[in-house]
Amino acid sequence: MEIEETIIEVEMEDEAIPVPIPKGPPKIQRLEECVVNRIAAGEVIQRPVSAVKELIENSLDADSTSISVVVKDGGLKLIQVFDDGHGIRYEDLPILCERHTTSKLSKFEDLQSIRSMGFRGEALASMTYVGHVTVTTITRGQLHGYRATYRDGLMVDEPKACAAVKGTQIMIENLFYNMAARRKTLQNSADDYPKIVDLISRFAIHHTHGSFSCRKHGAGSADVHTIATSSRLDAIRSVYGVSVARNLMNIEVSDTGPLNSVFKMDGFISNSNYIAKKITMVLFINDRLVDCGALKRAIEIVYTATLPKASKPFIYMSIILPPEHVDVNIHPTKREVSLLNQEFVIEKIQSVVGSKLRSSNESRTFQEQTMDFSSSSPMATSKDSIKEPSPSGIKSQKVPHKMVRADTLDPSGRLHAYIQMKPPGNPERGSCLSSVRSFIRQRRNPSETADLTSIQELVNEIDNDCHPGLLDIVRNCTYTGMADEIFALLQHNTHLYLVNVINMSKELMYQQVLRRFAHFNAIQLSEPASLPELVMLALKEEGTDPEGNESKELRGKIAEMNTELLKQKAGMLEEYFSIHIDSNGNMSRLPVILDQYTPDMDRIPEFILCLGNDVDWEDEKICFQTIAAALGNFYAMHPPLLPKPSGDGLKFYRKKVLSSGSEVTSTENIENDTMEAEFEEELLLEAENAWAQREWSIQHVLFPSLRLFFKPPTSMATNGTFVQVASLEKLYRIFERC
């Protein structure tokens, strides 16, 4: 009763306060498809590095041997991935970015034997829901590629024909443009670019059959650049440095016992000499880059127990299991997998790693430093600290300024009494080593190991000969359009200029060859080109009597001599310029000098003839200069060989037929006869595509590259490359007079 009265009193005291009416359960409603897709996209593409990982895995699934990544603003503004894989079929482009469209499997049971990186068909679709995606692709045997844009899983317009390098280029712009909270978080957090570089480094040391590169948009050099190699250790050395590679031990584990525990592992682990502040673990399971927290913890326990004073290890492992023993479909981003008998596999690997570490811990290697004091300076000053970089990356300790005297005859601070002097015998070995090191330092550029002094001299000549006025015009101009086949119109401040596109592109390509020396990506030709046939074709075009037997015999000898010469120089051409010539005299690869640009392949014969005839192979500097000039002329944006299909040029594409039905064979009789004109549609379309592609490349590839990289030489101020055609101030004066 007391309780009831209390309740009543409370109700009477609070009778003015409304009592909330309890609500029923909320109504379940079906979400709109766009909302579902955007939520799923945010789960699959969590950061820019997630998009890069998905695109690289797609490229690897396409059998690519060269993958390049360009990133702007940490991937939020721009991500571009280029590969030389088999490309995408034209008929597949409309459904390319729809959810759950894939070429990797057709039924659920295929997951039991899946070997490809991707399988859900969600990655590209997710990118289109959180960014603007453009795909450019070409398949083997096609004369041209196709470019298509995608939004919200759908293709915006019909694919457009365009020139394309073998493979596929996928460009993502304005990532997370419609997810304000995600974009703000990523902008406020650390840049994703280091994560992208780390990701590509991991792929590069595992997939050694291909080349990888990564650079920031507008940067002249790549932050990661690897080439195909047969040695895993060489790949690690190229990516992570010599100090890591020389402190690694090879490790192999396998088990062929019961059927449910068959696996094989090989890799590299760091020894007791390696010292670092954090663990680096690169793990691939069935060629898939994944994380495995249990394996990582197990190996860390071994290192802590075996090397208690050692820092975090470096670990690279590649585990191969039967596909049916791996469940790849357990994580939205495929970052983790589940293994059959995972505990057994981890225990086996942990045991072998432990025994390998214990055997390596019996001895340690230290870098020896030899002190050499000259007779004129018998004492070393204590101010000069001995600094020798450790192979493991730790900082060397400084010698104290003062030392405790053990002998009153030796004043404090004199270090020579505490250091064993080098015996005077056998000085030749040390001087020889010093001279070799000095020679290497002189021959190599400190920033790029492939930059020889001759290349550095040529680059310095470009920089020193740069015209400051023309440089300002190029950097700050506005492209107006093409005036004719050769000249383009540029506006700079209040002036209008005609500029020779051929001269500028030729000089830009020459400069880029020197700046990208030995760091080229490659264009894979669809069919290897025979050098003798190319030289014969070039000589036939130049010859005055192409049908003469004597001329044909002479051309054959020249072709044979040039082919043999280029076969002898094939190693140098491939290493420095990515021009691959095999032992049979066939050329199959050319360098990529400007991204998104392919040269006119009709000019290959002229280029090969120039390599054979015009290059001075004896002098290093002149040799590189003439090869760069030949490449510059080949890659320059010349007008297409087909006449421009407009105005008077249209007459070359007409089928001219007389009213009687007989074909006209003489152009002199055309005007005198009644005839009907029909166009050669295929040839006309080819010409229109070629000219349209050239104008697109000039506007979207050439001039942006000129603004970034071009150093106009002084000669261009007087040789007609730049011509001022109008000035706003002078026009005002003319109008004032009127």
XYZ file of C-alpha atoms in Angstrom:
738
model
C 0.000 0.000 0.000
C 2.837 2.376 0.725
C 4.222 1.866 -2.706
C 0.912 2.632 -4.387
C 0.516 5.837 -2.367
C 3.983 6.961 -3.327
C 3.162 6.472 -6.961
C -0.009 8.456 -6.639
C 1.810 11.310 -4.911
C 4.368 11.441 -7.661
C 1.643 11.464 -10.248
C -0.170 14.280 -8.433
C 2.977 16.346 -8.066
C 3.968 15.840 -11.720
C 0.545 15.816 -13.237
C 1.520 18.714 -15.602
C 4.384 16.670 -17.078
C 3.292 14.663 -20.153
C 3.953 10.971 -19.913
C 5.734 9.636 -23.074
C 3.717 7.120 -25.014
C 5.772 3.988 -25.754
C 6.498 3.567 -29.509
C 6.022 0.421 -31.487
C 8.868 -1.363 -33.313
C 10.342 0.633 -36.272
C 9.157 -0.285 -39.730
C 11.524 -2.292 -41.899
C 11.884 -0.830 -45.358
C 13.807 -1.806 -48.458
C 16.737 0.510 -49.219
C 17.075 2.026 -52.656
C 19.578 0.337 -54.904
C 21.806 3.432 -55.126
C 22.022 3.572 -51.320
C 22.917 -0.125 -51.122
C 25.593 0.249 -53.774
C 27.140 3.293 -52.126
C 27.260 1.556 -48.727
C 28.888 -1.500 -50.317
C 31.343 0.709 -52.209
C 32.459 2.396 -49.000
C 33.194 -1.033 -47.534
C 35.203 -2.307 -50.522
C 37.059 0.963 -51.304
C 38.009 2.152 -47.825
C 40.943 4.371 -48.838
C 42.760 5.313 -52.062
C 45.248 2.518 -51.411
C 42.321 0.052 -51.511
C 41.475 1.179 -55.058
C 45.119 0.876 -56.150
C 45.320 -2.661 -54.737
C 42.199 -3.757 -56.617
C 43.425 -2.257 -59.898
C 46.891 -3.826 -59.608
C 45.336 -7.225 -58.919
C 43.153 -6.807 -62.016
C 46.270 -5.981 -64.039
C 48.055 -9.079 -62.749
C 45.018 -11.190 -63.618
C 45.325 -9.779 -67.158
C 48.857 -11.259 -67.472
C 50.515 -7.839 -67.369
C 54.304 -7.574 -67.352
C 54.464 -3.801 -66.819
C 52.325 -1.855 -64.346
C 52.634 1.889 -63.727
C 50.754 3.934 -61.145
C 50.359 7.730 -61.069
C 48.818 9.390 -57.995
C 47.753 12.959 -57.239
C 46.907 14.323 -53.772
C 47.274 10.941 -52.154
C 44.840 9.394 -54.624
C 41.869 11.645 -53.833
C 42.272 13.792 -56.946
C 43.659 11.203 -59.365
C 44.689 7.544 -59.596
C 45.961 6.193 -62.920
C 46.999 2.581 -63.423
C 48.569 1.524 -66.738
C 49.254 -2.093 -67.694
C 50.216 -4.055 -70.785
C 47.808 -6.947 -70.223
C 45.423 -8.572 -72.671
C 42.923 -5.683 -72.458
C 39.114 -5.712 -72.336
C 36.843 -6.787 -75.169
C 34.796 -4.055 -76.827
C 31.561 -5.968 -76.291
C 32.308 -6.252 -72.549
C 32.707 -2.513 -71.978
C 28.969 -1.754 -71.409
C 28.775 -4.120 -68.395
C 32.374 -3.685 -67.219
C 31.497 -1.647 -64.128
C 28.208 -3.237 -63.178
C 28.163 -5.049 -59.839
C 28.921 -8.764 -59.850
C 30.106 -8.919 -63.454
C 33.348 -10.872 -63.730
C 35.334 -13.104 -66.056
C 36.943 -15.019 -63.185
C 34.121 -17.470 -62.331
C 30.643 -18.481 -63.446
C 29.300 -20.556 -60.522
C 29.858 -20.697 -56.779
C 31.791 -23.979 -56.965
C 34.515 -22.161 -58.941
C 35.605 -20.521 -55.683
C 36.999 -23.900 -54.602
C 39.647 -23.727 -57.344
C 39.988 -19.966 -57.875
C 43.484 -18.811 -58.796
C 42.830 -15.224 -59.866
C 43.102 -12.248 -57.501
C 39.583 -10.980 -58.123
C 36.381 -12.948 -58.303
C 33.412 -10.939 -56.953
C 33.114 -8.305 -59.669
C 32.647 -5.552 -57.081
C 35.836 -3.480 -57.209
C 35.314 -1.491 -60.432
C 31.617 -1.059 -59.672
C 32.446 0.287 -56.208
C 34.897 2.782 -57.690
C 32.227 4.194 -59.991
C 29.914 4.840 -57.009
C 32.544 6.894 -55.151
C 34.539 8.397 -58.038
C 34.645 9.187 -61.744
C 36.134 6.281 -63.702
C 37.555 6.335 -67.241
C 38.787 3.151 -68.954
C 41.011 3.083 -72.050
C 41.812 -0.352 -73.456
C 42.992 -2.205 -76.538
C 43.110 -5.928 -77.209
C 45.524 -7.902 -79.336
C 45.012 -7.448 -83.061
C 42.959 -4.241 -82.835
C 44.027 -1.210 -84.861
C 42.862 1.197 -82.166
C 41.562 1.158 -78.614
C 38.399 2.408 -76.945
C 37.779 4.880 -74.152
C 34.657 4.778 -71.948
C 33.544 6.670 -68.835
C 31.458 5.271 -65.995
C 29.245 6.685 -63.224
C 27.277 4.726 -60.616
C 27.998 1.386 -62.253
C 26.831 2.413 -65.727
C 28.622 3.506 -68.880
C 27.895 7.175 -69.579
C 28.328 7.209 -73.380
C 29.226 4.778 -76.117
C 32.931 3.811 -76.166
C 34.967 6.148 -78.349
C 37.734 4.962 -80.636
C 41.179 6.284 -79.686
C 44.856 5.498 -79.927
C 46.012 3.303 -77.068
C 49.086 1.530 -75.774
C 48.783 -2.265 -75.466
C 46.745 -3.129 -72.399
C 44.431 -1.083 -70.217
C 44.545 2.298 -68.506
C 42.065 2.985 -65.692
C 41.746 6.508 -64.314
C 39.821 7.401 -61.149
C 39.180 11.080 -60.454
C 37.697 12.829 -57.405
C 37.571 9.757 -55.197
C 34.914 9.984 -52.436
C 33.513 13.175 -53.982
C 30.046 12.172 -52.734
C 31.154 10.996 -49.270
C 31.968 14.227 -47.444
C 32.829 12.648 -44.088
C 35.179 10.053 -45.633
C 36.897 12.617 -47.845
C 37.339 15.075 -44.961
C 38.790 12.350 -42.762
C 41.284 11.314 -45.433
C 42.261 14.919 -46.183
C 42.907 15.564 -42.500
C 44.822 12.319 -41.989
C 48.279 11.472 -43.248
C 48.734 11.261 -46.991
C 47.888 7.848 -48.475
C 50.754 8.063 -50.950
C 53.313 6.336 -48.649
C 50.809 3.490 -48.204
C 50.472 3.192 -51.989
C 54.264 3.136 -52.395
C 54.530 0.424 -49.714
C 51.795 -1.612 -51.425
C 53.490 -1.482 -54.835
C 56.837 -2.343 -53.229
C 55.286 -5.523 -51.821
C 53.842 -6.532 -55.188
C 57.162 -5.773 -56.903
C 59.270 -8.144 -54.771
C 56.829 -11.019 -55.283
C 55.868 -10.655 -58.958
C 59.432 -10.498 -60.252
C 58.368 -11.414 -63.809
C 57.064 -7.873 -64.375
C 58.082 -4.268 -63.848
C 56.391 -1.858 -61.465
C 56.591 1.903 -61.069
C 54.838 4.505 -58.951
C 55.180 8.261 -59.013
C 53.326 11.375 -58.042
C 51.484 13.219 -60.797
C 53.847 15.758 -62.346
C 56.998 14.232 -60.824
C 59.888 13.613 -63.174
C 61.093 10.412 -61.485
C 59.385 7.441 -59.888
C 59.470 6.663 -56.161
C 59.303 2.955 -56.974
C 60.788 1.560 -60.166
C 61.619 -2.103 -60.695
C 62.350 -4.189 -63.750
C 61.722 -7.861 -64.406
C 64.326 -10.085 -62.774
C 64.812 -13.774 -62.102
C 66.188 -13.219 -58.598
C 63.891 -12.491 -55.662
C 66.832 -11.149 -53.674
C 67.660 -8.688 -56.454
C 64.067 -7.455 -56.365
C 64.254 -6.941 -52.589
C 67.569 -5.145 -53.007
C 66.070 -2.872 -55.668
C 63.038 -1.956 -53.547
C 64.197 -2.050 -49.924
C 67.904 -1.369 -50.367
C 71.233 -3.136 -49.983
C 71.245 -2.865 -46.184
C 68.134 -5.061 -46.015
C 69.076 -7.548 -48.740
C 72.500 -8.415 -47.333
C 71.034 -9.329 -43.931
C 68.466 -11.823 -45.218
C 68.475 -15.615 -45.052
C 66.640 -17.876 -47.441
C 64.109 -20.194 -45.811
C 62.090 -23.045 -47.258
C 59.394 -25.203 -45.655
C 57.282 -27.932 -47.214
C 55.028 -30.724 -46.105
C 53.917 -33.543 -48.366
C 52.425 -35.782 -45.713
C 48.660 -36.066 -45.242
C 46.526 -34.684 -48.013
C 44.951 -32.038 -45.779
C 48.281 -30.447 -44.796
C 50.107 -30.198 -48.108
C 51.832 -26.840 -48.490
C 55.085 -25.246 -49.589
C 56.676 -22.034 -48.342
C 59.779 -20.186 -49.460
C 60.980 -16.737 -48.562
C 63.554 -14.606 -46.777
C 63.879 -13.657 -43.121
C 66.302 -11.224 -41.496
C 69.270 -12.495 -39.490
C 70.732 -11.261 -36.210
C 72.566 -8.379 -37.909
C 69.361 -6.719 -39.095
C 68.035 -3.923 -36.872
C 64.876 -1.909 -37.478
C 62.223 -0.196 -35.392
C 59.146 -1.968 -36.760
C 58.363 -5.303 -38.304
C 58.044 -5.599 -42.072
C 56.120 -8.677 -43.112
C 55.250 -9.347 -46.738
C 53.013 -12.399 -47.036
C 51.602 -13.942 -50.210
C 49.336 -16.983 -50.107
C 48.771 -18.517 -53.547
C 50.182 -15.278 -55.045
C 47.587 -13.210 -53.149
C 48.850 -10.386 -50.893
C 47.210 -10.953 -47.498
C 47.626 -10.375 -43.756
C 47.789 -13.199 -41.227
C 47.884 -11.965 -37.646
C 48.411 -15.433 -36.165
C 51.468 -16.162 -38.333
C 52.884 -12.699 -37.681
C 52.576 -13.108 -33.895
C 54.108 -16.594 -34.035
C 57.189 -15.334 -35.870
C 57.552 -12.331 -33.561
C 57.541 -14.697 -30.587
C 60.385 -16.691 -32.145
C 62.463 -13.559 -32.775
C 61.863 -12.248 -29.259
C 62.860 -15.572 -27.699
C 65.869 -16.198 -29.922
C 67.213 -12.661 -30.310
C 66.017 -10.810 -27.204
C 67.975 -7.654 -27.996
C 67.207 -7.618 -31.695
C 64.712 -5.186 -33.147
C 61.763 -6.004 -35.384
C 62.462 -8.412 -38.267
C 61.991 -8.249 -42.032
C 59.997 -11.199 -43.383
C 58.990 -12.153 -46.900
C 57.045 -15.390 -47.342
C 55.231 -17.011 -50.239
C 52.992 -19.921 -49.261
C 51.505 -22.222 -51.877
C 48.584 -24.479 -50.986
C 46.002 -26.362 -53.035
C 43.264 -23.861 -54.008
C 40.607 -25.961 -52.302
C 42.456 -25.528 -48.975
C 42.103 -21.727 -49.046
C 38.885 -19.801 -48.445
C 39.384 -16.424 -50.128
C 35.846 -15.140 -49.587
C 35.984 -14.029 -45.933
C 36.892 -10.317 -46.157
C 35.334 -7.427 -48.150
C 38.724 -6.282 -49.462
C 40.161 -9.845 -49.721
C 42.861 -8.796 -47.241
C 42.535 -12.007 -45.246
C 42.039 -15.654 -46.123
C 41.224 -18.773 -44.135
C 43.442 -21.856 -44.396
C 42.630 -25.487 -43.853
C 44.727 -26.745 -40.883
C 46.034 -23.215 -40.293
C 47.460 -24.089 -36.853
C 49.551 -26.920 -38.308
C 50.925 -24.715 -41.114
C 51.856 -21.906 -38.683
C 53.459 -24.319 -36.210
C 55.561 -25.892 -38.974
C 56.764 -22.496 -40.257
C 57.456 -21.248 -36.724
C 59.596 -24.295 -35.976
C 61.759 -23.892 -39.102
C 62.162 -20.133 -38.553
C 63.283 -20.771 -34.975
C 65.920 -23.335 -35.955
C 67.172 -21.082 -38.754
C 67.519 -18.148 -36.363
C 69.321 -20.202 -33.715
C 71.891 -21.376 -36.242
C 72.445 -17.807 -37.474
C 72.745 -16.414 -33.938
C 76.026 -18.226 -33.324
C 77.940 -15.433 -35.062
C 77.350 -11.811 -35.982
C 78.931 -9.666 -38.672
C 80.193 -6.154 -38.046
C 81.418 -3.684 -40.626
C 85.099 -3.002 -40.151
C 86.409 0.560 -40.379
C 90.060 1.083 -41.087
C 91.601 4.300 -39.791
C 94.367 5.730 -41.952
C 96.286 8.685 -40.577
C 98.730 10.555 -42.787
C 102.247 11.349 -41.596
C 101.526 15.067 -41.614
C 98.659 14.597 -39.140
C 99.799 12.028 -36.600
C 96.963 12.838 -34.245
C 93.233 12.737 -34.907
C 91.188 15.563 -33.459
C 88.397 14.589 -31.137
C 85.980 16.983 -32.855
C 85.719 14.711 -35.867
C 83.303 11.956 -34.971
C 83.661 8.644 -36.756
C 80.518 8.106 -38.799
C 79.959 4.883 -40.684
C 76.385 4.017 -41.667
C 75.283 0.705 -40.243
C 73.964 -1.888 -42.685
C 70.865 -2.210 -40.559
C 70.040 1.444 -40.511
C 71.039 2.286 -36.871
C 72.832 5.514 -36.111
C 76.535 5.202 -35.360
C 77.681 6.383 -31.965
C 79.828 9.478 -31.722
C 83.259 9.234 -30.133
C 83.227 11.233 -26.863
C 84.890 14.622 -26.890
C 87.105 13.704 -23.954
C 88.333 10.316 -22.829
C 89.589 9.194 -19.414
C 93.372 9.033 -19.401
C 94.923 5.691 -18.636
C 98.413 7.081 -19.044
C 99.588 10.516 -17.889
C 101.810 10.793 -20.961
C 98.755 10.746 -23.239
C 96.646 13.923 -22.921
C 92.889 13.477 -22.851
C 91.131 13.704 -26.158
C 93.935 12.211 -28.258
C 92.333 9.240 -29.951
C 95.298 7.840 -31.825
C 96.548 6.144 -28.675
C 93.343 4.100 -28.468
C 93.089 3.080 -32.131
C 95.209 0.408 -33.734
C 97.135 1.937 -36.625
C 96.898 0.285 -40.036
C 100.136 -1.472 -40.968
C 101.960 0.195 -43.874
C 102.194 -3.040 -45.874
C 100.078 -3.825 -48.978
C 98.800 -0.290 -49.759
C 97.852 -1.238 -53.294
C 94.579 -2.971 -52.361
C 93.250 0.033 -50.435
C 94.257 2.570 -53.068
C 92.764 0.415 -55.803
C 89.488 0.121 -53.917
C 89.435 3.877 -53.297
C 90.036 4.618 -56.956
C 87.244 2.238 -57.991
C 84.836 3.865 -55.559
C 85.864 7.322 -56.737
C 85.372 6.278 -60.343
C 81.918 4.872 -59.576
C 80.923 8.064 -57.759
C 82.056 10.121 -60.719
C 80.284 7.883 -63.199
C 76.991 7.683 -61.320
C 74.516 10.329 -60.408
C 73.866 10.186 -56.645
C 70.090 10.463 -57.110
C 69.681 7.972 -59.973
C 72.100 5.085 -60.161
C 71.651 4.726 -63.934
C 72.560 8.348 -64.744
C 76.047 8.329 -66.251
C 78.138 11.490 -66.283
C 77.617 11.787 -70.048
C 73.842 11.823 -69.478
C 74.234 14.337 -66.664
C 76.305 16.567 -68.958
C 73.610 16.424 -71.648
C 70.906 17.273 -69.094
C 73.009 20.156 -67.764
C 73.408 21.462 -71.304
C 69.617 21.480 -71.649
C 69.217 23.374 -68.373
C 71.949 25.896 -69.177
C 70.625 26.571 -72.695
C 67.065 27.196 -71.504
C 65.547 30.499 -72.704
C 63.861 32.164 -69.659
C 61.351 34.137 -71.743
C 60.165 31.114 -73.707
C 60.084 29.073 -70.501
C 57.675 31.595 -68.980
C 55.466 31.387 -72.080
C 55.368 27.579 -71.982
C 54.718 27.407 -68.237
C 51.873 29.943 -68.217
C 50.286 29.744 -71.664
C 46.751 28.811 -72.631
C 46.280 26.403 -75.519
C 43.870 27.922 -78.066
C 43.832 25.354 -80.868
C 45.557 24.173 -84.033
C 46.040 26.813 -86.732
C 47.064 24.259 -89.373
C 48.848 20.924 -89.557
C 52.077 22.246 -88.022
C 51.333 25.348 -85.941
C 49.223 25.739 -82.798
C 47.940 28.964 -81.255
C 48.933 29.878 -77.705
C 47.866 32.817 -75.586
C 50.257 34.221 -73.003
C 49.232 37.329 -71.066
C 48.205 39.810 -73.786
C 50.092 38.116 -76.632
C 49.104 35.475 -79.163
C 51.765 33.092 -80.502
C 52.070 30.572 -83.305
C 54.229 27.654 -82.158
C 55.643 24.825 -84.240
C 54.207 21.664 -82.677
C 56.632 19.330 -84.471
C 59.749 21.183 -83.295
C 58.492 21.488 -79.730
C 57.400 17.857 -79.452
C 60.670 16.656 -80.977
C 62.711 18.650 -78.448
C 60.476 17.567 -75.556
C 60.852 13.885 -76.458
C 64.629 14.322 -76.726
C 64.768 15.895 -73.263
C 62.495 13.247 -71.751
C 64.650 10.434 -73.137
C 67.653 11.896 -71.334
C 65.741 12.537 -68.102
C 64.121 9.066 -68.062
C 67.343 7.374 -69.099
C 67.288 3.681 -68.066
C 63.915 4.164 -66.316
C 61.435 3.545 -69.131
C 58.261 1.536 -69.180
C 57.790 -0.445 -72.374
C 55.338 -0.588 -75.277
C 54.915 -4.230 -76.311
C 54.420 -4.578 -80.049
C 51.575 -6.907 -81.010
C 53.891 -8.688 -83.469
C 57.735 -8.596 -83.465
C 59.023 -6.445 -86.320
C 61.834 -7.767 -88.517
C 64.729 -5.286 -88.656
C 65.879 -6.242 -92.192
C 62.361 -5.716 -93.527
C 62.067 -2.359 -91.762
C 65.404 -1.148 -93.134
C 64.506 -2.335 -96.641
C 61.194 -0.516 -96.402
C 62.888 2.698 -95.277
C 65.482 2.499 -98.063
C 62.779 1.776 -100.627
C 60.916 4.933 -99.619
C 64.100 6.985 -99.930
C 65.419 5.380 -103.140
C 65.119 6.969 -106.564
C 65.008 3.662 -108.441
C 63.170 1.263 -106.151
C 62.700 -1.407 -108.860
C 66.340 -1.569 -110.036
C 68.168 -4.855 -109.346
C 71.367 -3.060 -108.402
C 69.496 -0.820 -106.014
C 67.702 -3.830 -104.490
C 71.002 -5.663 -103.941
C 72.555 -2.606 -102.317
C 69.547 -2.163 -100.054
C 69.845 -5.788 -98.984
C 73.484 -5.320 -97.959
C 72.691 -2.147 -96.043
C 69.805 -3.875 -94.272
C 72.020 -6.823 -93.328
C 74.799 -4.565 -91.986
C 72.394 -2.416 -89.958
C 70.673 -5.484 -88.513
C 73.957 -7.018 -87.372
C 75.031 -3.711 -85.831
C 71.793 -3.313 -83.865
C 71.916 -6.947 -82.722
C 75.376 -6.269 -81.293
C 74.071 -3.212 -79.438
C 70.838 -4.915 -78.300
C 71.928 -5.218 -74.672
C 72.673 -1.526 -74.323
C 69.512 -0.494 -76.167
C 67.329 -2.617 -73.894
C 69.031 -1.630 -70.629
C 69.077 2.116 -71.256
C 66.202 2.712 -73.704
C 63.841 -0.318 -73.350
C 64.284 -1.163 -77.045
C 64.228 -4.968 -77.170
C 65.897 -6.676 -80.129
C 66.219 -10.470 -80.019
C 68.954 -12.649 -81.454
C 66.947 -13.169 -84.655
C 66.878 -9.444 -85.424
C 63.261 -8.831 -84.402
C 62.193 -5.789 -82.386
C 59.352 -6.375 -79.896
C 59.451 -3.461 -77.408
C 59.732 0.325 -77.517
C 59.991 2.821 -74.631
C 57.119 4.880 -73.202
C 58.422 8.457 -73.316
C 55.163 10.230 -72.469
C 52.330 8.485 -70.639
C 49.128 8.122 -72.680
C 51.011 8.665 -75.936
C 51.903 6.140 -78.625
C 54.074 7.219 -81.563
C 53.042 6.796 -85.185
C 54.129 3.226 -85.925
C 54.304 4.009 -89.650
C 57.553 5.841 -88.870
C 59.344 2.811 -87.359
C 61.294 2.033 -90.577
C 62.736 5.555 -90.650
C 63.646 5.257 -86.947
C 65.450 1.911 -87.372
C 67.391 3.231 -90.373
C 68.379 6.270 -88.321
C 69.650 4.042 -85.489
C 71.814 2.123 -87.915
C 73.165 5.030 -89.966
C 73.192 8.162 -87.818
C 74.306 6.979 -84.373
C 77.974 7.333 -83.394
C 78.526 4.159 -81.350
C 82.148 4.954 -80.431
C 81.785 8.079 -78.245
C 79.488 7.522 -75.239
C 78.081 11.033 -74.969
C 77.515 11.454 -78.716
C 76.025 7.946 -78.866
C 73.391 8.691 -76.221
C 72.732 12.113 -77.731
C 72.098 10.743 -81.235
C 69.920 7.871 -79.962
C 67.875 10.378 -77.935
C 67.572 12.591 -81.019
C 66.425 9.620 -83.137
C 63.809 8.707 -80.531
C 62.753 12.350 -80.307
C 62.202 12.532 -84.053
C 60.314 9.211 -84.069
C 58.034 10.159 -81.155
C 57.470 13.765 -82.306
C 53.873 14.567 -83.159
C 54.220 14.653 -86.927
C 51.089 14.967 -89.071
C 49.682 11.537 -89.989
C 50.849 10.121 -93.304
C 47.250 10.057 -94.524
C 46.146 13.479 -95.857
C 43.789 15.467 -93.660
C 40.217 14.507 -94.608
C 38.933 18.049 -95.130
C 39.073 20.636 -97.898
C 41.314 19.611 -100.756
C 42.427 16.543 -98.815
C 39.045 14.873 -99.354
C 39.853 14.161 -103.004
C 42.304 11.448 -101.894
C 39.434 9.472 -100.324
C 36.982 9.543 -103.247
C 36.098 6.633 -105.455
C 35.997 8.357 -108.835
C 33.864 6.539 -111.403
C 32.887 7.748 -114.922
C 29.241 7.782 -116.011
C 30.015 4.845 -118.319
C 31.093 2.858 -115.279
C 34.826 2.646 -116.089
C 37.211 3.814 -113.380
C 39.203 7.008 -113.864
C 42.914 6.301 -114.002
C 44.213 9.770 -114.816
C 43.502 12.771 -112.623
C 43.776 15.055 -115.659
C 40.571 13.614 -117.148
C 38.480 13.894 -114.002
C 37.265 17.453 -114.592
C 36.322 16.691 -118.193
C 34.030 13.735 -117.456
C 30.733 13.315 -115.756
C 31.308 11.233 -112.668
C 29.937 10.261 -109.306
C 32.127 10.605 -106.220
C 31.926 8.017 -103.432
C 34.217 7.977 -100.424
C 36.447 5.100 -99.310
C 34.685 4.799 -95.977
C 37.246 2.660 -94.130
C 40.186 4.745 -95.266
C 38.334 7.967 -94.524
C 37.422 6.759 -91.022
C 41.015 5.727 -90.366
C 42.245 9.161 -91.430
C 39.648 10.969 -89.315
C 40.610 8.912 -86.252
C 44.324 9.535 -86.826
C 43.935 13.302 -87.147
C 41.472 13.531 -84.258
C 43.802 11.489 -82.060
C 46.744 13.744 -82.944
C 44.819 16.895 -82.018
C 43.658 15.246 -78.777
C 47.208 14.206 -77.925
C 48.532 17.702 -78.639
C 45.971 19.330 -76.346
C 45.763 16.759 -73.542
C 49.204 15.132 -73.555
C 51.745 17.366 -75.264
C 50.974 20.773 -73.773
C 50.449 19.548 -70.177
C 53.803 17.760 -70.494
C 55.423 20.884 -71.950
C 54.286 22.897 -68.928
C 55.754 20.320 -66.557
C 58.999 19.207 -68.183
C 59.985 21.324 -71.195
C 63.070 23.554 -71.176
C 62.915 25.515 -74.488
C 66.396 26.023 -75.961
C 67.603 29.495 -76.919
C 67.581 28.597 -80.631
C 63.769 28.404 -80.615
C 63.581 32.167 -80.124
C 65.026 32.733 -83.603
C 64.310 29.633 -85.715
C 60.586 30.266 -86.146
C 59.329 27.820 -83.525
C 57.722 30.717 -81.595
C 56.165 33.534 -83.633
C 54.180 36.361 -82.041
C 51.185 37.131 -84.265
C 49.179 39.568 -82.134
C 49.514 41.857 -79.135
C 46.558 43.306 -77.269
C 48.344 46.617 -76.663
C 48.976 47.122 -80.389
C 45.409 46.173 -81.212
C 44.151 48.832 -78.802
C 46.281 51.430 -80.577
C 44.830 50.402 -83.930
C 41.285 50.635 -82.589
C 42.027 54.048 -81.057
C 43.065 55.367 -84.471
C 39.833 54.088 -85.948
